[in-house]
Amino acid sequence: GPKVLQIPSHQIIDMGQMVTLNCDPVSNHLYFYWYKQILGQQMEFLVNFYNGKVMEKSKLFKDQFSVERPDGSYFTLKIQPTALEDSAVYFCASSLARTGGNERLFFGHGTKLSVL
Amino acid sequence: GDSVTQTEGPVTVSESESLIINCTYSATSIAYPNLFWYVRYPGEGLQLLLKVITAGQKGSSRGFEATYNKETTSFHLQKASVQESDSAVYYCALGGSAGNKLTFGIGTRVLVRP
């Protein structure tokens, strides 16, 4: 079936550095999402993105976070600067449409971010 | 805010036994919530198992069933006879916002013994 690929699977960085998490969504999908899961906690919505713009974001999407998908390439989540509390697994997802909130999302395997 | 509460795992069952994972929800920001079960099999990404968007309806997939009960705000997942291949982590989720934002439960790890 359709696959969402996330690169890398694990990233270790020092606090204060910048990090970019990459996501290769399903090829014909138009809507993109990032979710965050801290160890032992629920997966939580960060942001959704369509047509080059952030459509909706949660309070977890801090000012240090940004997303983009330049020219149909990777959908990226950038954190600059990183903080210890950013350590988590970040899941990318994509969907074909946004039909009233019942659209099927396709998720990647996640990128585990460790901020030291 | 919206929230989802589900059975804490791990849940261990033997092959051919029945399984039920409880899920209750609270939808404060969504007038007509949609309910989902997602599953993560070992080594794979999270994927949709089933969804129900109308209260009172039942969804089914791969032998699993869940009924959207608006009165009890529940969406329990059941299977009459599990197989070893059903070992996975199951997530109940609440959606229905225009932006497809999902609110997930914490996930229930299910281990099926051969």
CSV table of C-alpha atoms in Angstrom, one decimal:
chain,number,residue,atom,x,y,z
A,1,GLY,CA,0.0,0.0,0.0
A,2,PRO,CA,1.0,3.7,0.0
A,3,LYS,CA,3.9,4.5,2.2
A,4,VAL,CA,5.1,7.6,4.0
A,5,LEU,CA,8.8,7.6,4.5
A,6,GLN,CA,10.6,9.4,7.3
A,7,ILE,CA,14.3,10.2,7.3
A,8,PRO,CA,16.2,9.6,9.6
A,9,SER,CA,14.7,7.1,11.9
A,10,HIS,CA,16.8,8.4,14.8
A,11,GLN,CA,18.5,11.7,15.3
A,12,ILE,CA,20.6,12.8,18.2
A,13,ILE,CA,21.6,16.4,18.7
A,14,ASP,CA,22.8,18.8,21.3
A,15,MET,CA,20.4,21.2,22.9
A,16,GLY,CA,20.3,24.5,21.1
A,17,GLN,CA,21.2,23.1,17.7
A,18,MET,CA,18.8,23.1,14.7
A,19,VAL,CA,17.3,19.9,13.5
A,20,THR,CA,15.3,19.1,10.3
A,21,LEU,CA,13.1,16.1,10.2
A,22,ASN,CA,12.2,14.9,6.7
A,23,CYS,CA,9.1,13.2,5.4
A,24,ASP,CA,8.4,11.8,2.0
A,25,PRO,CA,4.6,11.7,1.8
A,26,VAL,CA,2.4,9.5,-0.4
A,27,SER,CA,2.9,10.8,-3.9
A,28,ASN,CA,-0.5,12.2,-4.8
A,29,HIS,CA,-1.5,13.4,-1.3
A,30,LEU,CA,-2.2,17.0,-0.7
A,31,TYR,CA,-2.4,17.3,3.1
A,32,PHE,CA,0.4,16.8,5.5
A,33,TYR,CA,0.7,16.5,9.2
A,34,TRP,CA,3.1,16.2,12.1
A,35,TYR,CA,2.4,14.5,15.4
A,36,LYS,CA,4.6,14.2,18.5
A,37,GLN,CA,4.7,11.4,21.0
A,38,ILE,CA,6.7,11.7,24.1
A,39,LEU,CA,7.7,8.3,25.7
A,40,GLY,CA,4.7,6.9,27.6
A,41,GLN,CA,2.3,9.5,26.5
A,42,GLN,CA,-0.3,9.9,23.7
A,43,MET,CA,0.5,10.9,20.2
A,44,GLU,CA,-0.4,14.6,19.9
A,45,PHE,CA,-1.2,16.7,16.9
A,46,LEU,CA,1.3,19.4,16.1
A,47,VAL,CA,0.3,20.9,12.7
A,48,ASN,CA,-1.3,20.3,9.4
A,49,PHE,CA,-0.3,21.8,6.1
A,50,TYR,CA,-1.9,22.3,2.7
A,51,ASN,CA,-1.0,24.3,-0.4
A,52,GLY,CA,2.1,25.7,1.1
A,53,LYS,CA,0.4,26.9,4.2
A,54,VAL,CA,-0.1,25.9,7.8
A,55,MET,CA,-3.8,25.3,8.2
A,56,GLU,CA,-4.0,24.5,11.9
A,57,LYS,CA,-1.5,24.1,14.7
A,58,SER,CA,-1.7,23.1,18.3
A,59,LYS,CA,-0.2,24.8,21.3
A,60,LEU,CA,2.7,22.2,21.1
A,61,PHE,CA,3.8,23.9,17.8
A,62,LYS,CA,6.1,26.4,19.4
A,63,ASP,CA,7.6,29.4,17.7
A,64,GLN,CA,10.8,27.5,17.3
A,65,PHE,CA,9.0,25.0,15.0
A,66,SER,CA,8.4,25.5,11.3
A,67,VAL,CA,7.2,23.4,8.4
A,68,GLU,CA,7.5,23.6,4.7
A,69,ARG,CA,7.4,21.5,1.5
A,70,PRO,CA,9.4,23.4,-1.1
A,71,ASP,CA,8.5,22.4,-4.7
A,72,GLY,CA,6.9,19.1,-3.9
A,73,SER,CA,9.9,17.7,-2.2
A,74,TYR,CA,10.2,16.5,1.4
A,75,PHE,CA,7.7,17.8,3.9
A,76,THR,CA,10.0,19.0,6.7
A,77,LEU,CA,9.7,19.9,10.4
A,78,LYS,CA,12.4,22.2,11.5
A,79,ILE,CA,13.2,23.0,15.2
A,80,GLN,CA,15.5,25.9,15.8
A,81,PRO,CA,16.8,26.0,18.5
A,82,THR,CA,16.0,22.6,20.1
A,83,ALA,CA,15.2,22.2,23.8
A,84,LEU,CA,15.3,19.1,26.0
A,85,GLU,CA,11.5,18.8,26.0
A,86,ASP,CA,11.6,18.4,22.2
A,87,SER,CA,12.9,14.8,22.7
A,88,ALA,CA,10.1,12.6,21.3
A,89,VAL,CA,9.1,10.5,18.4
A,90,TYR,CA,7.8,12.7,15.6
A,91,PHE,CA,5.3,11.1,13.1
A,92,CYS,CA,4.6,12.5,9.7
A,93,ALA,CA,1.3,11.7,8.0
A,94,SER,CA,-0.4,12.6,4.7
A,95,SER,CA,-3.9,12.3,3.3
A,96,LEU,CA,-5.4,12.7,-0.1
A,97,ALA,CA,-8.1,15.1,0.9
A,98,ARG,CA,-9.7,16.8,3.9
A,99,THR,CA,-13.2,15.7,3.5
A,100,GLY,CA,-14.9,16.9,6.7
A,101,GLY,CA,-12.5,15.2,9.1
A,102,ASN,CA,-13.0,11.6,8.3
A,103,GLU,CA,-10.1,11.2,5.9
A,104,ARG,CA,-7.7,8.3,6.2
A,105,LEU,CA,-4.3,9.4,7.3
A,106,PHE,CA,-1.2,7.4,6.2
A,107,PHE,CA,1.6,7.6,8.8
A,108,GLY,CA,5.4,7.1,8.6
A,109,HIS,CA,7.4,5.0,11.0
A,110,GLY,CA,8.4,8.1,13.0
A,111,THR,CA,11.7,9.8,13.7
A,112,LYS,CA,13.0,9.5,17.2
A,113,LEU,CA,14.6,12.8,18.3
A,114,SER,CA,17.0,12.8,21.2
A,115,VAL,CA,18.0,16.2,22.5
A,116,LEU,CA,21.0,16.0,24.8
B,1,GLY,CA,-10.5,19.8,25.2
B,2,ASP,CA,-11.1,16.6,23.3
B,3,SER,CA,-9.8,13.4,24.9
B,4,VAL,CA,-9.7,9.6,24.4
B,5,THR,CA,-9.3,7.0,27.1
B,6,GLN,CA,-8.6,3.4,26.3
B,7,THR,CA,-7.6,0.2,28.0
B,8,GLU,CA,-4.1,0.2,29.4
B,9,GLY,CA,-1.9,-2.5,28.1
B,10,PRO,CA,-0.3,-4.8,27.7
B,11,VAL,CA,-3.2,-7.1,27.1
B,12,THR,CA,-2.2,-10.7,26.7
B,13,VAL,CA,-4.6,-13.3,25.2
B,14,SER,CA,-4.2,-16.7,23.7
B,15,GLU,CA,-4.9,-17.5,20.1
B,16,SER,CA,-8.6,-18.1,19.4
B,17,GLU,CA,-9.7,-16.3,22.5
B,18,SER,CA,-11.8,-13.1,22.3
B,19,LEU,CA,-10.4,-9.6,22.7
B,20,ILE,CA,-12.0,-6.4,23.8
B,21,ILE,CA,-10.2,-3.0,24.0
B,22,ASN,CA,-12.3,-0.3,25.7
B,23,CYS,CA,-12.4,3.2,24.3
B,24,THR,CA,-14.3,6.2,25.6
B,25,TYR,CA,-14.1,9.7,24.3
B,26,SER,CA,-15.0,13.3,25.2
B,27,ALA,CA,-15.6,15.6,22.2
B,28,THR,CA,-15.9,19.2,23.4
B,29,SER,CA,-14.8,21.0,20.2
B,30,ILE,CA,-16.4,18.7,17.6
B,31,ALA,CA,-20.2,18.7,17.1
B,32,TYR,CA,-20.2,15.4,15.2
B,33,PRO,CA,-17.1,13.4,16.0
B,34,ASN,CA,-15.7,10.7,13.8
B,35,LEU,CA,-14.2,7.7,15.5
B,36,PHE,CA,-11.2,5.6,14.4
B,37,TRP,CA,-9.1,2.6,15.3
B,38,TYR,CA,-5.5,2.7,14.1
B,39,VAL,CA,-3.0,-0.1,14.5
B,40,ARG,CA,0.7,-0.4,14.5
B,41,TYR,CA,2.0,-3.9,13.7
B,42,PRO,CA,5.6,-4.7,14.6
B,43,GLY,CA,8.0,-3.0,12.3
B,44,GLU,CA,5.3,-1.1,10.4
B,45,GLY,CA,3.8,2.4,10.5
B,46,LEU,CA,0.5,3.3,12.0
B,47,GLN,CA,-2.4,2.4,9.7
B,48,LEU,CA,-6.1,2.7,9.8
B,49,LEU,CA,-8.0,-0.4,10.9
B,50,LEU,CA,-11.5,1.0,10.8
B,51,LYS,CA,-13.6,4.1,11.1
B,52,VAL,CA,-17.2,5.1,11.9
B,53,ILE,CA,-18.5,8.5,11.2
B,54,THR,CA,-22.2,8.0,12.2
B,55,ALA,CA,-23.4,7.4,15.7
B,56,GLY,CA,-25.1,4.0,16.0
B,57,GLN,CA,-23.1,2.5,13.2
B,58,LYS,CA,-20.6,-0.4,13.4
B,59,GLY,CA,-17.3,-0.6,11.5
B,60,SER,CA,-15.5,-3.8,10.8
B,61,SER,CA,-12.2,-4.9,9.4
B,62,ARG,CA,-10.0,-8.0,9.6
B,63,GLY,CA,-12.4,-9.6,12.0
B,64,PHE,CA,-12.5,-6.6,14.3
B,65,GLU,CA,-15.7,-4.7,15.1
B,66,ALA,CA,-16.4,-1.4,16.8
B,67,THR,CA,-19.8,0.3,17.4
B,68,TYR,CA,-20.1,4.1,17.7
B,69,ASN,CA,-22.2,4.6,20.9
B,70,LYS,CA,-23.1,8.2,21.4
B,71,GLU,CA,-25.0,7.6,24.6
B,72,THR,CA,-22.1,6.0,26.4
B,73,THR,CA,-19.5,7.9,24.4
B,74,SER,CA,-17.7,4.6,23.7
B,75,PHE,CA,-16.1,2.9,20.7
B,76,HIS,CA,-14.9,-0.4,22.0
B,77,LEU,CA,-12.9,-2.7,19.7
B,78,GLN,CA,-13.7,-6.4,19.7
B,79,LYS,CA,-12.7,-9.5,18.0
B,80,ALA,CA,-14.2,-12.9,18.7
B,81,SER,CA,-11.2,-15.0,17.9
B,82,VAL,CA,-7.7,-13.5,17.7
B,83,GLN,CA,-4.7,-14.8,15.8
B,84,GLU,CA,-1.0,-14.4,16.6
B,85,SER,CA,-0.8,-11.9,13.7
B,86,ASP,CA,-3.1,-9.6,15.7
B,87,SER,CA,-0.3,-8.8,18.0
B,88,ALA,CA,0.1,-5.0,17.7
B,89,VAL,CA,-0.5,-1.7,19.4
B,90,TYR,CA,-4.1,-0.4,18.9
B,91,TYR,CA,-5.0,3.3,19.1
B,92,CYS,CA,-8.5,4.7,19.4
B,93,ALA,CA,-8.8,8.2,17.9
B,94,LEU,CA,-11.3,11.0,17.7
B,95,GLY,CA,-11.6,13.2,14.6
B,96,GLY,CA,-14.0,15.3,12.8
B,97,SER,CA,-12.4,18.7,12.6
B,98,ALA,CA,-12.2,20.2,9.1
B,99,GLY,CA,-8.4,19.9,9.3
B,100,ASN,CA,-8.4,16.1,10.0
B,101,LYS,CA,-6.8,16.6,13.4
B,102,LEU,CA,-6.9,13.4,15.3
B,103,THR,CA,-6.9,13.0,19.1
B,104,PHE,CA,-5.4,9.7,20.0
B,105,GLY,CA,-5.6,7.5,23.0
B,106,ILE,CA,-2.4,6.2,24.6
B,107,GLY,CA,-2.5,2.9,22.7
B,108,THR,CA,-3.0,-0.6,23.9
B,109,ARG,CA,-0.4,-3.2,23.3
B,110,VAL,CA,-1.9,-6.6,22.5
B,111,LEU,CA,0.2,-9.8,22.7
B,112,VAL,CA,-1.4,-12.9,21.3
B,113,ARG,CA,0.2,-16.1,22.6
B,114,PRO,CA,0.3,-19.1,20.1
